Structure formats: C-alpha cells, structure tokens
C-alpha positions in Angstrom: 0.0 0.0 0.0 1.5 3.3 -1.1 0.3 6.6 0.4 0.2 9.4 -2.2 1.4 12.8 -1.1 -1.4 14.9 0.4 0.6 17.8 1.5 -2.0 20.2 0.0 -4.9 18.9 2.1 -3.0 18.3 5.4 -0.7 21.3 5.3 -2.5 22.8 8.2 -2.9 19.4 9.9 -6.7 19.8 10.0 -7.4 16.6 8.1 -5.5 14.1 10.1 -8.7 12.0 10.6 -9.4 12.0 6.9 -6.0 10.8 6.0 -6.0 8.1 8.7 -9.3 6.9 7.3 -7.9 6.7 3.8 -4.9 4.7 5.1 -7.1 2.2 6.8 -9.5 1.9 3.9 -6.6 1.4 1.5 -5.1 -1.3 3.7 -8.5 -3.1 3.9 -9.2 -2.9 0.2 -5.7 -4.2 -0.5 -6.1 -7.3 1.6 -8.8 -9.0 -0.5 -10.3 -8.3 -4.0 -13.8 -9.7 -3.3 -16.2 -7.3 -1.6 -17.9 -10.4 -0.1 -14.8 -11.9 1.6 -12.9 -8.7 2.2 -11.2 -8.1 5.4 -13.0 -5.5 7.6 -11.9 -3.7 10.7 -15.4 -3.5 11.9 -17.4 -6.6 10.9 -16.9 -10.3 10.4 -18.8 -11.0 7.2 -21.8 -10.1 5.0 -25.0 -12.1 4.7 -28.0 -11.7 2.4 -30.7 -9.4 3.8 -34.0 -11.1 4.6 -37.2 -9.2 4.3 -38.5 -8.1 7.6 -35.0 -7.8 9.2 -33.8 -4.5 10.6 -32.2 -2.3 7.9 -29.8 -0.8 10.5 -26.8 -2.9 9.3 -27.4 -2.9 5.5 -24.2 -2.2 3.6 -25.4 0.5 1.2 -22.0 0.8 -0.5 -22.1 -2.9 -1.4 -25.7 -2.5 -2.6 -24.6 0.2 -5.0 -22.0 -2.2 -6.4 -24.1 -5.3 -6.6 -27.7 -4.2 -6.6 -28.4 -6.7 -3.9 -29.0 -6.1 -0.2 -26.4 -7.5 2.3 -26.1 -6.8 6.0 -22.9 -6.6 8.1 -22.5 -9.4 10.6 -20.5 -7.9 13.5 -18.0 -9.7 15.6 -18.5 -9.8 19.3 -17.2 -6.7 21.0 -13.7 -7.4 22.3 -13.6 -4.6 24.8 -9.9 -4.1 23.9 -8.2 -1.3 25.7 -5.3 0.3 23.9 -2.9 2.9 25.3 -0.8 4.8 22.8 2.5 6.4 24.0 4.5 8.9 21.9 8.0 10.1 22.6 7.9 13.9 21.8 11.5 14.7 22.5 13.4 17.0 20.0 15.1 14.0 18.3 11.6 12.8 17.2 11.2 16.0 15.1 14.0 14.9 12.8 14.6 15.2 9.9 13.6 18.7 9.1 11.1 18.7 6.3 11.6 20.5 3.0 8.8 22.2 1.0 6.8 19.5 -0.8 7.5 16.8 1.8 4.6 15.2 3.6 4.4 15.7 7.3 4.8 11.9 8.0 8.3 11.9 6.5 9.9 12.7 9.9 9.6 10.7 13.0 7.0 12.6 15.0 4.8 13.1 11.9 5.0 9.4 11.1 4.2 8.5 14.7 1.2 10.9 14.8 -0.3 9.6 11.6 0.3 5.9 12.7 -1.4 6.7 16.0 -4.4 8.3 14.2 -4.6 5.2 11.9 -4.7 2.9 14.9 -7.3 5.1 16.6 -9.4 4.9 13.4 -9.3 1.1 13.6 -10.1 1.0 17.3 -13.0 3.4 16.8 -14.4 1.1 14.1 -14.1 -1.9 16.5 -15.7 0.1 19.3 -12.6 -0.4 21.5 -11.2 2.1 24.0 -8.0 4.1 23.4 -5.9 6.3 25.7 -2.8 8.5 25.0 0.3 9.5 26.8 3.0 11.9 25.5 6.4 12.4 27.1 9.7 14.1 26.5 11.7 15.7 29.4 8.3 15.9 31.2 5.0 14.0 31.2 3.3 16.2 28.6 -0.1 14.6 28.2 -2.3 11.8 29.6 -5.8 10.6 28.7 -7.3 7.4 30.0 -8.8 4.7 27.7 -12.3 5.7 26.5 -14.3 5.0 23.3 -16.6 8.0 22.9 -16.6 10.3 19.8 -15.7 13.3 22.0 -12.7 11.5 23.4 -11.6 10.4 19.9 -11.7 14.1 18.7 -9.8 15.3 21.8 -7.0 12.8 21.1 -6.9 13.8 17.4 -6.5 17.4 18.4 -3.7 16.5 20.8 -1.9 14.5 18.0 -2.2 17.4 15.6 -0.6 19.7 18.2 2.5 17.5 18.3 3.3 18.2 14.7 4.4 21.7 15.6 8.2 21.8 16.3 8.8 22.7 19.9 10.4 26.1 20.4 12.7 24.8 23.1 14.9 21.7 23.1 13.3 18.7 24.7 15.5 15.8 25.9 14.2 12.3 26.6 13.5 11.0 30.1 12.1 7.6 29.0 12.6 5.7 32.2 10.9 8.1 34.6 7.8 8.6 32.4 7.4 5.0 31.4 7.2 4.1 35.1 4.6 6.8 35.6 2.5 5.7 32.7 2.6 2.1 33.9 1.2 3.2 37.2 -1.8 4.9 35.5 -2.9 1.9 33.4 -4.8 -0.4 35.8 -6.9 -2.6 33.5 -5.3 -5.0 31.1 -4.4 -3.2 27.8 -2.4 -3.3 24.7 0.3 -0.6 25.1 1.9 0.8 21.9 5.0 2.9 22.1 6.4 5.1 19.3 10.0 6.2 20.0 13.3 6.5 18.2 15.0 4.8 21.2 17.4 7.7 21.7 18.0 7.8 25.4 21.1 8.2 27.6 19.9 5.9 30.3 21.4 2.5 30.9 19.8 -0.4 29.1 19.0 -2.4 32.3 17.0 0.6 33.7 15.2 1.1 30.3 14.0 -2.5 30.2 13.0 -2.4 33.8 10.7 0.4 32.9 9.4 -1.5 29.8 8.8 -4.5 32.1 6.8 -2.3 34.4 4.6 -1.5 31.4 3.9 -5.3 31.2 2.5 -5.5 34.7 -1.2 -6.6 35.0 -0.5 -8.8 31.9 -0.4 -5.8 29.5 0.8 -6.5 26.0 3.6 -4.1 24.9 4.5 -3.2 21.3 7.4 -0.9 20.5 7.5 0.8 17.1 11.1 2.0 16.7 10.9 4.8 14.2 14.0 6.0 12.3 15.0 7.9 9.2 16.9 5.2 7.1 18.9 7.6 4.9 20.6 9.5 7.6 20.2 7.5 10.8 20.6 4.0 9.4 22.9 4.5 6.3 24.6 7.8 7.1 24.1 8.7 3.5 25.8 12.1 3.1 28.1 13.4 0.4 31.9 13.4 0.9 32.4 16.9 2.4 33.2 17.7 6.0 30.0 18.1 8.0 29.2 19.2 11.5 26.7 16.8 13.1 24.7 18.3 16.1 22.9 16.3 18.7 19.4 17.7 18.6 18.8 17.2 22.3 22.2 18.0 23.9 23.7 20.4 21.4 26.9 18.3 21.3 28.8 18.7 18.0 31.2 16.6 16.0 32.8 17.4 12.6 33.6 14.4 10.4 33.7 13.2 6.8 30.6 11.0 6.7 32.1 8.4 4.3 35.2 7.9 6.5 33.0 6.6 9.4 30.1 5.2 7.4 31.0 1.6 7.5 31.8 1.6 11.3 28.6 3.7 11.9 26.4 1.2 10.0 27.9 -1.7 11.9 27.3 0.0 15.2 23.7 0.9 14.3 23.0 -2.7 13.0 24.4 -4.1 16.3 22.2 -1.7 18.3 19.1 -2.7 16.5 19.9 -6.4 17.0 20.6 -5.9 20.7 17.2 -4.1 21.1 15.4 -6.9 19.3 17.1 -9.5 21.4 16.4 -7.7 24.7 12.7 -7.2 23.7 12.3 -10.8 22.8 13.8 -11.9 26.1 11.3 -9.6 27.9 8.4 -10.7 25.7 7.9 -7.3 24.2 7.1 -7.0 20.5 9.8 -4.9 18.8 9.1 -3.5 15.3 11.6 -1.2 13.6 9.8 1.1 11.2 11.2 3.5 8.6 9.4 6.9 8.5 7.8 8.0 5.3 7.0 4.5 4.2 3.6 2.8 4.1 1.7 1.9 7.2 1.1 -1.8 6.3 3.6 -3.0 9.0 1.9 -0.9 11.7 -1.5 -2.3 10.9 -0.4 -5.9 10.4 1.5 -5.8 13.7 -1.6 -4.5 15.5 -4.0 -7.1 14.1 -1.6 -9.9 14.8 -1.0 -8.7 18.4 -4.8 -8.2 18.9 -5.4 -11.7 17.7 -2.9 -13.0 20.3 -4.1 -10.7 23.0 -6.5 -13.3 24.4 
C-alpha cells in the first residue's frame, strides 16, 4: 500500500482524521479483492438481507456495487483497551522537512499519523483508546475511552505534536514509562512510538518496559527511524558538522570515513534491542518513516489476535 502525497490537504494538519481513514480503507481494500470476503476492521462478514429484518446494518455501498442487499455481521465486542505512547523529544522532530515533503516523513509526523490510523481502527471496532505523550516531562495523559468526543480530543492532541517545539526537549524515557505504567490499571495493549534515543542505561530502560507489562499488558514498540541519515549515514563526501538535537553536542567528520563503522554500530544496536525485547516478551518493530503503514496495521492485528 502506497500513500500518495497529500501535502496540500494536510498542510494545516486539519485533516488528520481523513488521511488516517484513507490509510485504513486502502489497507483493507488491498487485503482482498472480493467485496464479499474482504477483510474488515469493523465486521466479520456479509449475509443476504432477509425481508423483515432491521435495515440498520445494511451495507449500502455494497448495494450500490451489486444491486443486492447485504447486512454486516458484526464480531462480538472485544472490549480491547489500547494505550498509545508517543515520545515527543526533540530528536523525534528529525529530519527537518523541506517544501513538498509530507508531514509523516519525519519521526514525529509518522508516529502521529500511525497513531491516528490505529485510533481509526479502534473506533471502528468500538474499542477504548488512551494516549500519553512524554519528553523531558509527562506532557499529556488521557485514559482509555471510546466516545466520539474522546476520539476528537485525542486527534486534536496528536495534531498539536506536529508543531516543532520552540525549546529543546530531551528524553526521560525511564521516569515517564514508570509513571505511565502506574496509570494503566486494566489489562491493555500498550503501543510505544519512539526513536530509542536515550542516555539511560539499558537495564533501567528494560526495567521500565517490564513495568509496562504488569497486569498482563501486551507491549509493542515501534522503533521509528530515518533510514537515509540514521541507518545508512548517506551524506556526500564533504566535511559536515553533526549536532545532537537534544544535547547540542557537535562533532565534525567526513561521513564516508566513518560510514561503515557507523552502519555496523547501528545494526548491532538494532539487533541488541530486538534480542532484549524478545527476552522480555515485548514486540519490537523497527519502522522506517515516510513508508507505508502496512507494517503498523499488520502488527496491530496480529497482536490483537494474540491478546486473548
């Protein structure tokens, strides 16, 4: 599934819900060709409408295509509770976007749209969703609810994250993951969007992630990254000054002189994260920003199936 550029309609970020809906519908229509056996985020299957039945669940779109009346047979309500967590530190606002680029081509924009996409699915399935946002402080918290008003409030919060902060925000992952864990009392699926840039030691980080798993929560980490610059260090062969977005620390190097060593270090880091998450029974999913959202949605549906 390829998302076409919609910079013109989302330039003011007022159509996040519309774009999220389009992503979900594109994913669903791409799963199956037949309208009768197509995957749906909100119902199990169609059946022929029988005269005298309620018309409440008639699929009028399908009627327009087939000239026959079918009703949607809904799955039992799962009562899934999902809590989304977004790292809003300064490093998540990388890379800077040029004119003509879509807002989801940096890490925070991708995380915001991915969250809106998941919220769209959760709303269709009548499940409850909550949201936490952290950086160097606990910026926002909303408990899991399923109302339309709550959904709109969360979308407004997500849209506000797209504005680049005027001050530098570091990452205090450990402190706020512990605080978030204390707030989620009923068993939930917890989904974290982060670039995994933190200065804390690994043992303390995974202790915090383990805390998120208390009460038998399921934890999914989407590790967002910019492949060209953060994975491949793909820069031309001129001296460049690299600046840490959060600390201001600077280093001047020729990118190609350290590229191989850098790529090996990053690859080893990703492997180490994946291994540690597997050992802690945490689902770890590295995701390149600016790409399609198929991996996000597939991961969600697989994890929901296994939520039990």
